[in-house]
Short mmCIF file of C-alpha atoms in Angstrom, two decimals:
data_model
loop_
_atom_site.label_atom_id
_atom_site.label_comp_id
_atom_site.label_asym_id
_atom_site.label_seq_id
_atom_site.Cartn_x
_atom_site.Cartn_y
_atom_site.Cartn_z
CA UNK T 1 -101.72 37.51 59.49
CA UNK T 2 -98.05 37.66 60.30
CA UNK T 3 -95.48 40.17 61.41
CA UNK T 4 -91.82 39.94 60.36
CA UNK T 5 -89.06 42.54 60.31
CA UNK T 6 -85.67 42.33 58.63
CA UNK T 7 -83.20 45.04 59.56
CA UNK T 8 -79.83 46.14 58.22
CA UNK T 9 -77.30 47.35 60.79
CA UNK T 10 -73.67 48.37 60.45
CA UNK T 11 -72.85 45.17 62.32
CA UNK T 12 -74.95 42.89 60.15
CA UNK T 13 -78.57 41.80 59.82
CA UNK T 14 -81.37 41.12 62.33
CA UNK T 15 -84.49 39.10 61.63
CA UNK T 16 -87.55 38.71 63.82
CA UNK T 17 -90.80 36.93 63.02
CA UNK T 18 -93.91 35.85 64.85
CA UNK T 19 -95.16 32.27 64.42
CA UNK T 20 -98.93 32.56 64.39
CA UNK T 21 -100.95 31.48 61.40
CA UNK T 22 -104.68 31.55 61.17
CA UNK T 23 -107.48 30.42 58.89
CA UNK T 24 -110.27 32.56 60.23
CA UNK T 25 -110.01 33.64 63.84
CA UNK T 26 -110.94 30.25 65.29
CA UNK T 27 -108.25 28.18 63.62
CA UNK T 28 -104.89 29.28 64.94
CA UNK T 29 -101.61 27.37 64.65
CA UNK T 30 -97.92 27.87 65.24
CA UNK T 31 -95.64 27.59 62.22
CA UNK T 32 -92.09 28.73 61.84
CA UNK T 33 -91.75 31.56 59.34
CA UNK T 34 -87.99 32.06 59.61
CA UNK T 35 -85.76 29.68 57.63
CA UNK T 36 -82.01 29.64 57.11
CA UNK T 37 -79.64 27.90 54.76
CA UNK T 38 -75.90 28.18 54.96
CA UNK T 39 -72.52 26.94 53.86
CA UNK T 40 -70.42 27.85 56.89
CA UNK T 41 -67.51 30.06 55.89
CA UNK T 42 -69.09 30.84 52.54
CA UNK T 43 -72.73 32.02 52.73
CA UNK T 44 -75.79 32.45 54.92
CA UNK T 45 -79.30 33.03 53.54
CA UNK T 46 -82.25 33.78 55.83
CA UNK T 47 -85.82 33.93 54.62
CA UNK T 48 -89.01 35.09 56.40
CA UNK T 49 -92.43 34.56 54.85
CA UNK T 50 -95.88 36.08 55.09
CA UNK T 51 -99.09 35.33 53.24
CA UNK T 52 -100.92 32.14 52.41
CA UNK T 53 -99.38 29.30 54.42
CA UNK T 54 -99.75 26.67 51.70
CA UNK T 55 -97.93 29.00 49.31
CA UNK T 56 -95.12 29.92 51.67
CA UNK T 57 -94.58 26.31 52.72
CA UNK T 58 -94.47 25.23 49.08
CA UNK T 59 -91.92 27.95 48.32
CA UNK T 60 -89.71 26.96 51.25
CA UNK T 61 -89.98 23.26 50.38
CA UNK T 62 -89.09 23.85 46.75
CA UNK T 63 -86.08 25.95 47.70
CA UNK T 64 -85.06 23.27 50.16
CA UNK T 65 -85.47 20.35 47.75
CA UNK T 66 -83.32 21.96 45.12
CA UNK T 67 -80.45 22.02 47.56
CA UNK T 68 -80.83 18.40 48.50
CA UNK T 69 -81.62 16.68 45.21
CA UNK T 70 -78.35 16.11 43.39
CA UNK T 71 -80.03 15.66 40.02
CA UNK T 72 -82.13 18.82 40.28
CA UNK T 73 -81.31 20.97 37.30
CA UNK T 74 -82.54 24.29 38.70
CA UNK T 75 -79.78 26.10 40.50
CA UNK T 76 -80.09 26.20 44.29
CA UNK T 77 -79.73 29.05 46.76
CA UNK T 78 -76.48 27.48 47.83
CA UNK T 79 -75.04 27.86 44.33
CA UNK T 80 -76.29 31.32 43.42
CA UNK T 81 -73.36 33.65 42.75
CA UNK T 82 -74.86 36.64 44.61
CA UNK T 83 -77.63 37.67 46.98
CA UNK T 84 -79.23 39.42 44.02
CA UNK T 85 -79.50 36.06 42.26
CA UNK T 86 -80.82 34.50 45.47
CA UNK T 87 -83.61 37.10 45.56
CA UNK T 88 -84.38 36.45 41.87
CA UNK T 89 -84.55 32.73 42.48
CA UNK T 90 -86.93 33.16 45.39
CA UNK T 91 -89.04 35.59 43.38
CA UNK T 92 -89.35 33.09 40.53
CA UNK T 93 -90.27 30.32 42.93
CA UNK T 94 -92.95 32.46 44.60
CA UNK T 95 -94.40 33.42 41.23
CA UNK T 96 -94.41 29.83 39.99
CA UNK T 97 -96.14 28.50 43.09
CA UNK T 98 -98.78 31.22 43.06
CA UNK T 99 -99.40 30.77 39.32
CA UNK T 100 -99.80 27.01 39.70
CA UNK T 101 -102.49 27.11 42.37
CA UNK T 102 -104.20 30.26 41.26
CA UNK T 103 -104.75 28.92 37.79
CA UNK T 104 -105.93 25.53 38.96
CA UNK T 105 -108.27 26.15 41.81
CA UNK T 106 -109.91 29.51 41.96
CA UNK T 107 -110.38 32.92 40.49
CA UNK T 108 -110.29 35.11 43.59
CA UNK T 109 -107.44 37.60 43.61
CA UNK T 110 -104.67 37.57 46.12
CA UNK T 111 -105.66 34.64 48.28
CA UNK T 112 -102.57 32.62 47.44
CA UNK T 113 -100.17 35.54 47.77
CA UNK T 114 -96.88 35.49 49.62
CA UNK T 115 -94.42 38.23 50.46
CA UNK T 116 -90.91 37.36 51.56
CA UNK T 117 -87.97 39.03 53.23
CA UNK T 118 -84.61 37.53 52.33
CA UNK T 119 -81.25 38.59 53.66
CA UNK T 120 -77.76 37.25 54.01
CA UNK T 121 -74.23 37.41 52.75
CA UNK T 122 -72.20 35.53 50.16
CA UNK T 123 -68.44 35.69 50.32
CA UNK T 124 -67.09 38.48 48.19
CA UNK T 125 -69.84 41.00 48.79
CA UNK T 126 -71.59 42.84 51.62
CA UNK T 127 -74.67 41.62 53.52
CA UNK T 128 -77.84 42.41 51.58
CA UNK T 129 -81.52 42.52 52.42
CA UNK T 130 -84.43 42.19 49.96
CA UNK T 131 -88.21 42.32 49.98
CA UNK T 132 -89.75 39.93 47.43
CA UNK T 133 -93.29 40.61 46.19
CA UNK T 134 -95.88 38.00 45.13
CA UNK T 135 -95.26 38.98 41.50
CA UNK T 136 -91.67 37.80 41.90
CA UNK T 137 -90.02 41.21 41.64
CA UNK T 138 -88.16 42.67 44.58
CA UNK T 139 -86.52 45.71 46.17
CA UNK T 140 -83.35 46.02 48.21
CA UNK T 141 -82.87 47.80 51.53
CA UNK T 142 -80.49 50.75 51.45
CA UNK T 143 -79.31 53.48 53.77
CA UNK T 144 -82.56 55.40 53.35
CA UNK T 145 -84.81 52.40 53.92
CA UNK T 146 -82.74 50.10 56.09
CA UNK T 147 -85.53 47.74 57.20
CA UNK T 148 -88.45 45.83 55.72
CA UNK T 149 -91.65 44.74 57.40
CA UNK T 150 -94.18 42.22 56.08
CA UNK T 151 -97.65 41.24 57.30
CA UNK T 152 -99.33 43.51 59.85
CA UNK T 153 -96.83 46.33 59.52
CA UNK T 154 -98.59 49.45 60.76
CA UNK T 155 -98.83 49.20 64.55
CA UNK T 156 -95.16 48.42 64.99
CA UNK T 157 -93.80 50.86 62.43
CA UNK T 158 -93.67 54.24 64.23
CA UNK T 159 -91.31 53.01 66.96
CA UNK T 160 -88.87 51.56 64.40
CA UNK T 161 -89.00 54.71 62.24
CA UNK T 162 -88.23 56.82 65.31
CA UNK T 163 -85.68 54.72 67.14
CA UNK T 164 -83.70 52.87 64.45
CA UNK T 165 -80.04 53.77 64.15
CA UNK T 166 -77.69 51.87 61.88
CA UNK T 167 -75.04 51.80 64.61
CA UNK T 168 -77.23 49.92 67.07
CA UNK T 169 -75.86 46.78 68.64
CA UNK T 170 -77.68 43.51 67.99
CA UNK T 171 -78.98 43.64 71.56
CA UNK T 172 -80.36 47.17 71.11
CA UNK T 173 -81.98 46.21 67.81
CA UNK T 174 -83.55 43.15 69.45
CA UNK T 175 -84.96 45.31 72.23
CA UNK T 176 -86.40 47.72 69.66
CA UNK T 177 -87.96 44.85 67.73
CA UNK T 178 -89.46 43.36 70.89
CA UNK T 179 -91.24 46.68 71.51
CA UNK T 180 -92.42 46.84 67.90
CA UNK T 181 -93.75 43.27 68.14
CA UNK T 182 -95.35 43.98 71.51
CA UNK T 183 -97.33 46.90 70.01
CA UNK T 184 -98.46 44.70 67.13
CA UNK T 185 -99.38 41.68 69.25
CA UNK T 186 -101.43 43.91 71.55
CA UNK T 187 -103.42 45.24 68.59
CA UNK T 188 -103.83 42.30 66.20
CA UNK T 189 -104.89 38.86 67.44
CA UNK T 190 -103.51 37.21 64.31
CA UNK T 191 -99.94 38.11 65.29
CA UNK T 192 -98.63 36.17 68.28
CA UNK T 193 -95.73 34.58 70.09
CA UNK T 194 -93.49 32.66 70.19
CA UNK T 195 -91.16 35.07 68.38
CA UNK T 196 -88.16 33.87 66.40
CA UNK T 197 -85.00 35.96 66.44
CA UNK T 198 -81.92 35.49 64.31
CA UNK T 199 -78.94 37.76 63.86
CA UNK T 200 -76.23 37.61 61.24
CA UNK T 201 -72.90 39.21 62.07
CA UNK T 202 -71.29 40.83 59.03
CA UNK T 203 -68.45 38.81 57.46
CA UNK T 204 -69.02 35.87 59.83
CA UNK T 205 -70.47 33.61 57.12
CA UNK T 206 -72.20 31.52 59.73
CA UNK T 207 -75.69 31.53 61.23
CA UNK T 208 -75.66 33.95 64.15
CA UNK T 209 -77.40 33.92 67.48
CA UNK T 210 -80.83 32.31 67.12
CA UNK T 211 -83.47 32.30 69.79
CA UNK T 212 -87.14 31.58 70.20
CA UNK T 213 -88.91 33.86 72.69
CA UNK T 214 -91.90 32.03 74.14
CA UNK T 215 -94.93 34.04 75.32
CA UNK T 216 -93.93 33.57 78.94
CA UNK T 217 -90.30 34.54 78.33
CA UNK T 218 -89.06 36.81 81.14
CA UNK T 219 -87.58 39.38 78.78
CA UNK T 220 -90.75 39.67 76.69
CA UNK T 221 -92.89 40.06 79.77
CA UNK T 222 -90.61 42.66 81.29
CA UNK T 223 -90.31 44.68 78.09
CA UNK T 224 -94.09 44.61 77.70
CA UNK T 225 -94.86 45.55 81.29
CA UNK T 226 -92.25 48.30 81.52
CA UNK T 227 -92.92 49.86 78.13
CA UNK T 228 -96.18 51.52 79.21
CA UNK T 229 -94.41 53.20 82.10
CA UNK T 230 -91.46 54.21 79.90
CA UNK T 231 -93.82 55.76 77.33
CA UNK T 232 -95.56 57.66 80.10
CA UNK T 233 -92.22 59.19 81.10
CA UNK T 234 -91.42 59.92 77.45
CA UNK T 235 -94.70 61.84 77.15
CA UNK T 236 -93.98 63.70 80.38
CA UNK T 237 -90.75 64.98 78.90
CA UNK T 238 -92.57 66.70 76.01
CA UNK T 239 -93.74 70.31 76.20
CA UNK T 240 -97.23 70.67 77.64
CA UNK T 241 -99.82 72.48 75.53
CA UNK T 242 -101.14 75.58 77.22
CA UNK T 243 -104.64 76.73 76.67
CA UNK T 244 -107.50 78.46 78.43
CA UNK T 245 -110.43 76.26 79.25
CA UNK P 1 -107.70 59.06 54.16
CA UNK P 2 -108.32 60.77 57.47
CA UNK P 3 -107.39 60.42 61.11
CA UNK P 4 -109.71 61.48 63.92
CA UNK P 5 -109.78 60.52 67.59
CA UNK P 6 -112.55 61.13 70.12
CA UNK P 7 -111.65 60.49 73.74
CA UNK P 8 -113.63 60.29 76.96
CA UNK P 9 -111.93 61.67 80.07
CA UNK P 10 -113.17 62.10 83.62
CA UNK P 11 -113.10 65.84 82.91
CA UNK P 12 -115.03 65.66 79.65
CA UNK P 13 -114.38 64.92 75.98
CA UNK P 14 -111.48 65.64 73.63
CA UNK P 15 -111.67 65.61 69.84
CA UNK P 16 -108.83 65.86 67.35
CA UNK P 17 -108.98 65.55 63.58
CA UNK P 18 -106.69 66.11 60.64
CA UNK P 19 -107.95 68.14 57.69
CA UNK P 20 -106.48 66.45 54.64
CA UNK P 21 -108.66 64.95 51.96
CA UNK P 22 -107.44 63.35 48.81
CA UNK P 23 -108.76 61.98 45.55
CA UNK P 24 -105.78 59.96 44.43
CA UNK P 25 -102.42 61.10 45.73
CA UNK P 26 -102.14 64.08 43.40
CA UNK P 27 -105.34 65.85 44.37
CA UNK P 28 -105.05 66.97 47.96
CA UNK P 29 -107.22 69.52 49.71
CA UNK P 30 -107.90 70.87 53.18
CA UNK P 31 -111.41 70.40 54.54
CA UNK P 32 -112.61 70.73 58.08
CA UNK P 33 -113.79 67.39 59.49
CA UNK P 34 -114.77 68.62 62.94
CA UNK P 35 -118.17 70.28 63.33
CA UNK P 36 -120.01 71.50 66.41
CA UNK P 37 -123.55 72.55 67.18
CA UNK P 38 -124.65 73.90 70.51
CA UNK P 39 -127.31 75.61 72.54
CA UNK P 40 -125.19 77.29 75.22
CA UNK P 41 -126.26 76.21 78.67
CA UNK P 42 -128.22 73.26 77.28
CA UNK P 43 -126.28 71.03 74.87
CA UNK P 44 -123.11 70.64 72.80
CA UNK P 45 -122.76 68.12 69.96
CA UNK P 46 -119.44 67.59 68.17
CA UNK P 47 -119.07 65.45 65.06
CA UNK P 48 -115.95 64.23 63.22
CA UNK P 49 -116.20 62.53 59.85
CA UNK P 50 -114.12 60.14 57.75
CA UNK P 51 -114.78 58.53 54.39
CA UNK P 52 -116.00 59.83 51.08
CA UNK P 53 -115.96 63.63 51.19
CA UNK P 54 -119.13 64.11 49.13
CA UNK P 55 -120.93 61.80 51.54
CA UNK P 56 -119.65 63.41 54.73
CA UNK P 57 -120.33 66.92 53.45
CA UNK P 58 -123.86 65.92 52.48
CA UNK P 59 -124.42 64.44 55.94
CA UNK P 60 -123.13 67.55 57.70
CA UNK P 61 -125.17 69.84 55.43
CA UNK P 62 -128.35 67.87 55.98
CA UNK P 63 -127.88 67.93 59.74
CA UNK P 64 -127.19 71.63 59.54
CA UNK P 65 -130.18 72.47 57.32
CA UNK P 66 -132.60 70.73 59.62
CA UNK P 67 -131.58 73.06 62.40
CA UNK P 68 -131.99 76.16 60.30
CA UNK P 69 -135.12 75.46 58.28
CA UNK P 70 -138.10 76.27 60.46
CA UNK P 71 -140.51 74.21 58.36
CA UNK P 72 -138.28 71.11 58.28
CA UNK P 73 -140.29 68.26 59.69
CA UNK P 74 -137.41 65.97 60.59
CA UNK P 75 -136.26 66.58 64.14
CA UNK P 76 -132.88 68.30 64.45
CA UNK P 77 -129.84 67.53 66.58
CA UNK P 78 -130.75 70.55 68.66
CA UNK P 79 -134.09 69.03 69.59
CA UNK P 80 -133.08 65.41 70.20
CA UNK P 81 -133.89 64.41 73.77
CA UNK P 82 -130.62 62.49 74.34
CA UNK P 83 -127.18 61.84 72.86
CA UNK P 84 -128.41 58.35 72.00
CA UNK P 85 -131.09 59.93 69.78
CA UNK P 86 -128.48 62.27 68.31
CA UNK P 87 -126.36 59.24 67.32
CA UNK P 88 -129.45 57.53 65.83
CA UNK P 89 -130.29 60.62 63.83
CA UNK P 90 -126.77 60.87 62.46
CA UNK P 91 -126.79 57.16 61.65
CA UNK P 92 -130.02 57.50 59.70
CA UNK P 93 -128.69 60.49 57.81
CA UNK P 94 -125.47 58.65 56.89
CA UNK P 95 -127.42 55.63 55.72
CA UNK P 96 -129.83 57.74 53.67
CA UNK P 97 -127.07 59.68 51.94
CA UNK P 98 -125.09 56.56 51.10
CA UNK P 99 -128.20 54.76 49.84
CA UNK P 100 -129.16 57.66 47.59
CA UNK P 101 -125.86 57.91 45.74
CA UNK P 102 -124.95 54.26 45.80
CA UNK P 103 -128.22 53.31 44.16
CA UNK P 104 -128.07 56.01 41.53
CA UNK P 105 -124.55 56.11 40.28
CA UNK P 106 -122.49 52.99 40.69
CA UNK P 107 -122.25 49.44 41.82
CA UNK P 108 -118.82 49.40 43.44
CA UNK P 109 -118.91 48.61 47.15
CA UNK P 110 -117.90 50.99 49.85
CA UNK P 111 -116.76 53.95 47.83
CA UNK P 112 -119.43 56.26 49.25
CA UNK P 113 -118.92 55.14 52.84
CA UNK P 114 -118.61 57.41 55.84
CA UNK P 115 -117.78 56.69 59.47
CA UNK P 116 -118.48 59.27 62.12
CA UNK P 117 -117.52 60.00 65.71
CA UNK P 118 -120.11 61.99 67.64
CA UNK P 119 -119.83 63.17 71.22
CA UNK P 120 -121.34 65.74 73.51
CA UNK P 121 -123.63 66.33 76.40
CA UNK P 122 -127.31 67.23 76.77
CA UNK P 123 -128.51 68.68 80.07
CA UNK P 124 -129.78 65.96 82.35
CA UNK P 125 -127.27 63.24 81.41
CA UNK P 126 -123.53 62.63 81.29
CA UNK P 127 -121.24 63.35 78.31
CA UNK P 128 -121.41 60.51 75.79
CA UNK P 129 -119.29 59.43 72.84
CA UNK P 130 -120.41 57.28 69.88
CA UNK P 131 -118.93 55.73 66.76
CA UNK P 132 -121.44 55.64 63.87
CA UNK P 133 -120.90 53.11 61.06
CA UNK P 134 -121.81 53.57 57.38
CA UNK P 135 -124.75 51.19 57.92
CA UNK P 136 -126.19 53.69 60.39
CA UNK P 137 -125.74 51.58 63.51
CA UNK P 138 -123.38 52.71 66.24
CA UNK P 139 -121.51 51.82 69.42
CA UNK P 140 -120.84 53.86 72.54
CA UNK P 141 -117.52 54.40 74.32
CA UNK P 142 -117.34 53.01 77.85
CA UNK P 143 -114.78 52.56 80.58
CA UNK P 144 -113.20 49.61 78.76
CA UNK P 145 -113.03 51.36 75.39
CA UNK P 146 -112.84 55.04 76.26
CA UNK P 147 -111.76 56.32 72.84
CA UNK P 148 -112.63 55.87 69.17
CA UNK P 149 -110.44 56.34 66.13
CA UNK P 150 -111.58 56.61 62.51
CA UNK P 151 -109.65 56.65 59.23
CA UNK P 152 -105.98 55.58 59.34
CA UNK P 153 -106.13 54.21 62.88
CA UNK P 154 -103.24 51.77 63.17
CA UNK P 155 -100.04 53.82 63.35
CA UNK P 156 -101.32 56.06 66.12
CA UNK P 157 -103.07 53.41 68.18
CA UNK P 158 -100.29 51.79 70.28
CA UNK P 159 -99.34 55.05 72.01
CA UNK P 160 -102.95 55.77 72.98
CA UNK P 161 -103.54 52.22 74.20
CA UNK P 162 -100.43 52.46 76.35
CA UNK P 163 -100.62 56.00 77.68
CA UNK P 164 -104.33 56.80 78.01
CA UNK P 165 -105.61 57.40 81.55
CA UNK P 166 -109.14 58.59 82.24
CA UNK P 167 -107.84 61.08 84.82
CA UNK P 168 -105.64 62.93 82.33
CA UNK P 169 -106.02 66.69 82.07
CA UNK P 170 -107.12 68.15 78.74
CA UNK P 171 -103.58 69.37 78.22
CA UNK P 172 -102.11 65.90 78.81
CA UNK P 173 -104.67 64.33 76.50
CA UNK P 174 -103.86 66.89 73.80
CA UNK P 175 -100.15 66.11 74.11
CA UNK P 176 -100.88 62.38 73.78
CA UNK P 177 -103.04 63.00 70.72
CA UNK P 178 -100.36 65.18 69.11
CA UNK P 179 -97.92 62.26 69.42
CA UNK P 180 -100.47 59.83 68.00
CA UNK P 181 -101.14 62.18 65.07
CA UNK P 182 -97.42 62.74 64.55
CA UNK P 183 -96.85 58.98 64.17
CA UNK P 184 -99.70 58.74 61.69
CA UNK P 185 -98.71 61.78 59.64
CA UNK P 186 -95.14 60.48 59.38
CA UNK P 187 -96.42 57.17 57.98
CA UNK P 188 -99.40 58.03 55.78
CA UNK P 189 -99.28 60.89 53.27
CA UNK P 190 -103.06 61.07 53.17
CA UNK P 191 -103.21 62.26 56.78
CA UNK P 192 -101.92 65.79 57.29
CA UNK P 193 -102.04 69.06 59.18
CA UNK P 194 -103.52 71.44 60.09
CA UNK P 195 -105.01 69.58 63.05
CA UNK P 196 -108.26 70.65 64.68
CA UNK P 197 -108.61 70.30 68.45
CA UNK P 198 -111.72 70.77 70.50
CA UNK P 199 -112.36 69.92 74.13
CA UNK P 200 -115.64 69.76 75.98
CA UNK P 201 -115.55 70.26 79.75
CA UNK P 202 -118.13 68.07 81.50
CA UNK P 203 -121.27 69.92 82.63
CA UNK P 204 -120.15 73.16 80.96
CA UNK P 205 -122.80 72.94 78.19
CA UNK P 206 -120.74 75.20 76.02
CA UNK P 207 -118.17 74.62 73.28
CA UNK P 208 -114.78 74.26 74.98
CA UNK P 209 -111.32 75.31 73.93
CA UNK P 210 -110.96 75.03 70.16
CA UNK P 211 -107.73 75.40 68.28
CA UNK P 212 -106.29 74.73 64.87
CA UNK P 213 -102.65 73.59 64.89
CA UNK P 214 -101.00 74.59 61.63
CA UNK P 215 -98.12 72.49 60.27
CA UNK P 216 -95.61 75.10 61.38
CA UNK P 217 -97.12 75.45 64.87
CA UNK P 218 -94.33 75.63 67.46
CA UNK P 219 -95.90 73.03 69.73
CA UNK P 220 -96.40 70.50 66.92
CA UNK P 221 -92.84 70.97 65.73
CA UNK P 222 -91.41 70.65 69.21
CA UNK P 223 -93.47 67.56 70.08
CA UNK P 224 -92.42 65.96 66.81
CA UNK P 225 -88.74 66.79 67.13
CA UNK P 226 -88.45 65.80 70.79
CA UNK P 227 -90.49 62.60 70.56
CA UNK P 228 -87.75 60.63 68.81
CA UNK P 229 -85.31 61.49 71.55
CA UNK P 230 -87.86 60.73 74.27
CA UNK P 231 -88.56 57.32 72.73
CA UNK P 232 -84.85 56.62 72.63
CA UNK P 233 -84.64 57.24 76.37
CA UNK P 234 -87.76 55.10 76.92
CA UNK P 235 -86.06 52.23 75.09
CA UNK P 236 -82.88 52.75 77.11
CA UNK P 237 -84.86 52.22 80.29
CA UNK P 238 -85.96 48.72 79.24
CA UNK P 239 -83.98 45.62 80.12
CA UNK P 240 -81.33 44.76 77.53
CA UNK P 241 -81.45 41.28 75.99
CA UNK P 242 -78.34 39.28 76.72
CA UNK P 243 -77.03 36.79 74.26
CA UNK P 244 -73.81 35.33 72.99
CA UNK P 245 -72.89 36.32 69.48
#
């Protein structure tokens, strides 16, 4: 499994992903799921992947190769005129990769699937955030749905739904995401640290603060250990039911 | 879908269930999922069901009939010598009902499944809490896993994992469960109020406080509206990440 969240703020975009991949529960590895391409001063595109690792790696590699091979005829992410076209391009790539291996090797549904969050900004328009489905189609985040989650989304969702505000600072959003990831990691063994964080500051057109939080990171440990206590106090502040026993 | 939680406390047992059932998303009904049988002064058995409604209703009706029909040869829940035997009896009934309809009508896997939480106390032993699987086998709650959830379990799990203490009062446990149900109801349309609460006070051998919380119940509304705020303060109390942007 996987857990990634992409979030739209007034100040820009925030991305967080775990790095655990597993084939069964006894074959666990660490792979980066957050990838960024940029032309400083002109565009930044950040992608996070979930699903079959062979599929997501193939998608990332194909996107990457197109940018590097000068004779490649397919347009690259670095040439797309808009984030909408970037999302389309990624959707087509996902669909092509899935179709190739699905047709060739097996009949079982869904095994080669991949779902992708892509966000960024291209000069001339605002930062945008998309969720790309395995079928290649996609949806965009808006004011009503300002964040996307992929992978094991349920455990970490209630805290984001409750505490998200579009005017959060990047630091506040990171803290919120660390709590959401902590809840998920505690509940699902197939989601695990290290966690990759990247922020994109609106109109900066350069890759923002990027950090990997290792499992033994002081901040992660402190957030995790103090969250139980903080929740206890939050519960205390609610009205107490009254009933006769 | 469904959401039910059974919880073991030092003081006794707490049960909460939603009441929504759905066939598709456009056919929603209210059915009680919490059922109790008792011989005051001697035993109390409480059952909560999730899964296919025809299956769970058949299971409950069969258990009920056995208690009422004087010539019924199968032993009834009210005669079982221990809670372990009660759980076995329920497991057998679930398995029989599923086998009957699965064999007769269709081949598709799992559609007729039911999962059940059963708890209570029979004079001479402590209160016990079990989770019964569709296959008829079951597990018992212990100090390490003092609660069971069935149905849509993920959204409401992190708060229970974090805030549960065995020495909670019934009122505190109810407040915790209301928050857990609130998170679930906000995320999954197939879980919905009214919510049924029942507590069982250890060694009382009678049905404890029982209440139905309607959607417009003051306590539910207040818990729901104040929880967002309380979570915000809980987040504020955590250390803030520091990074250069």
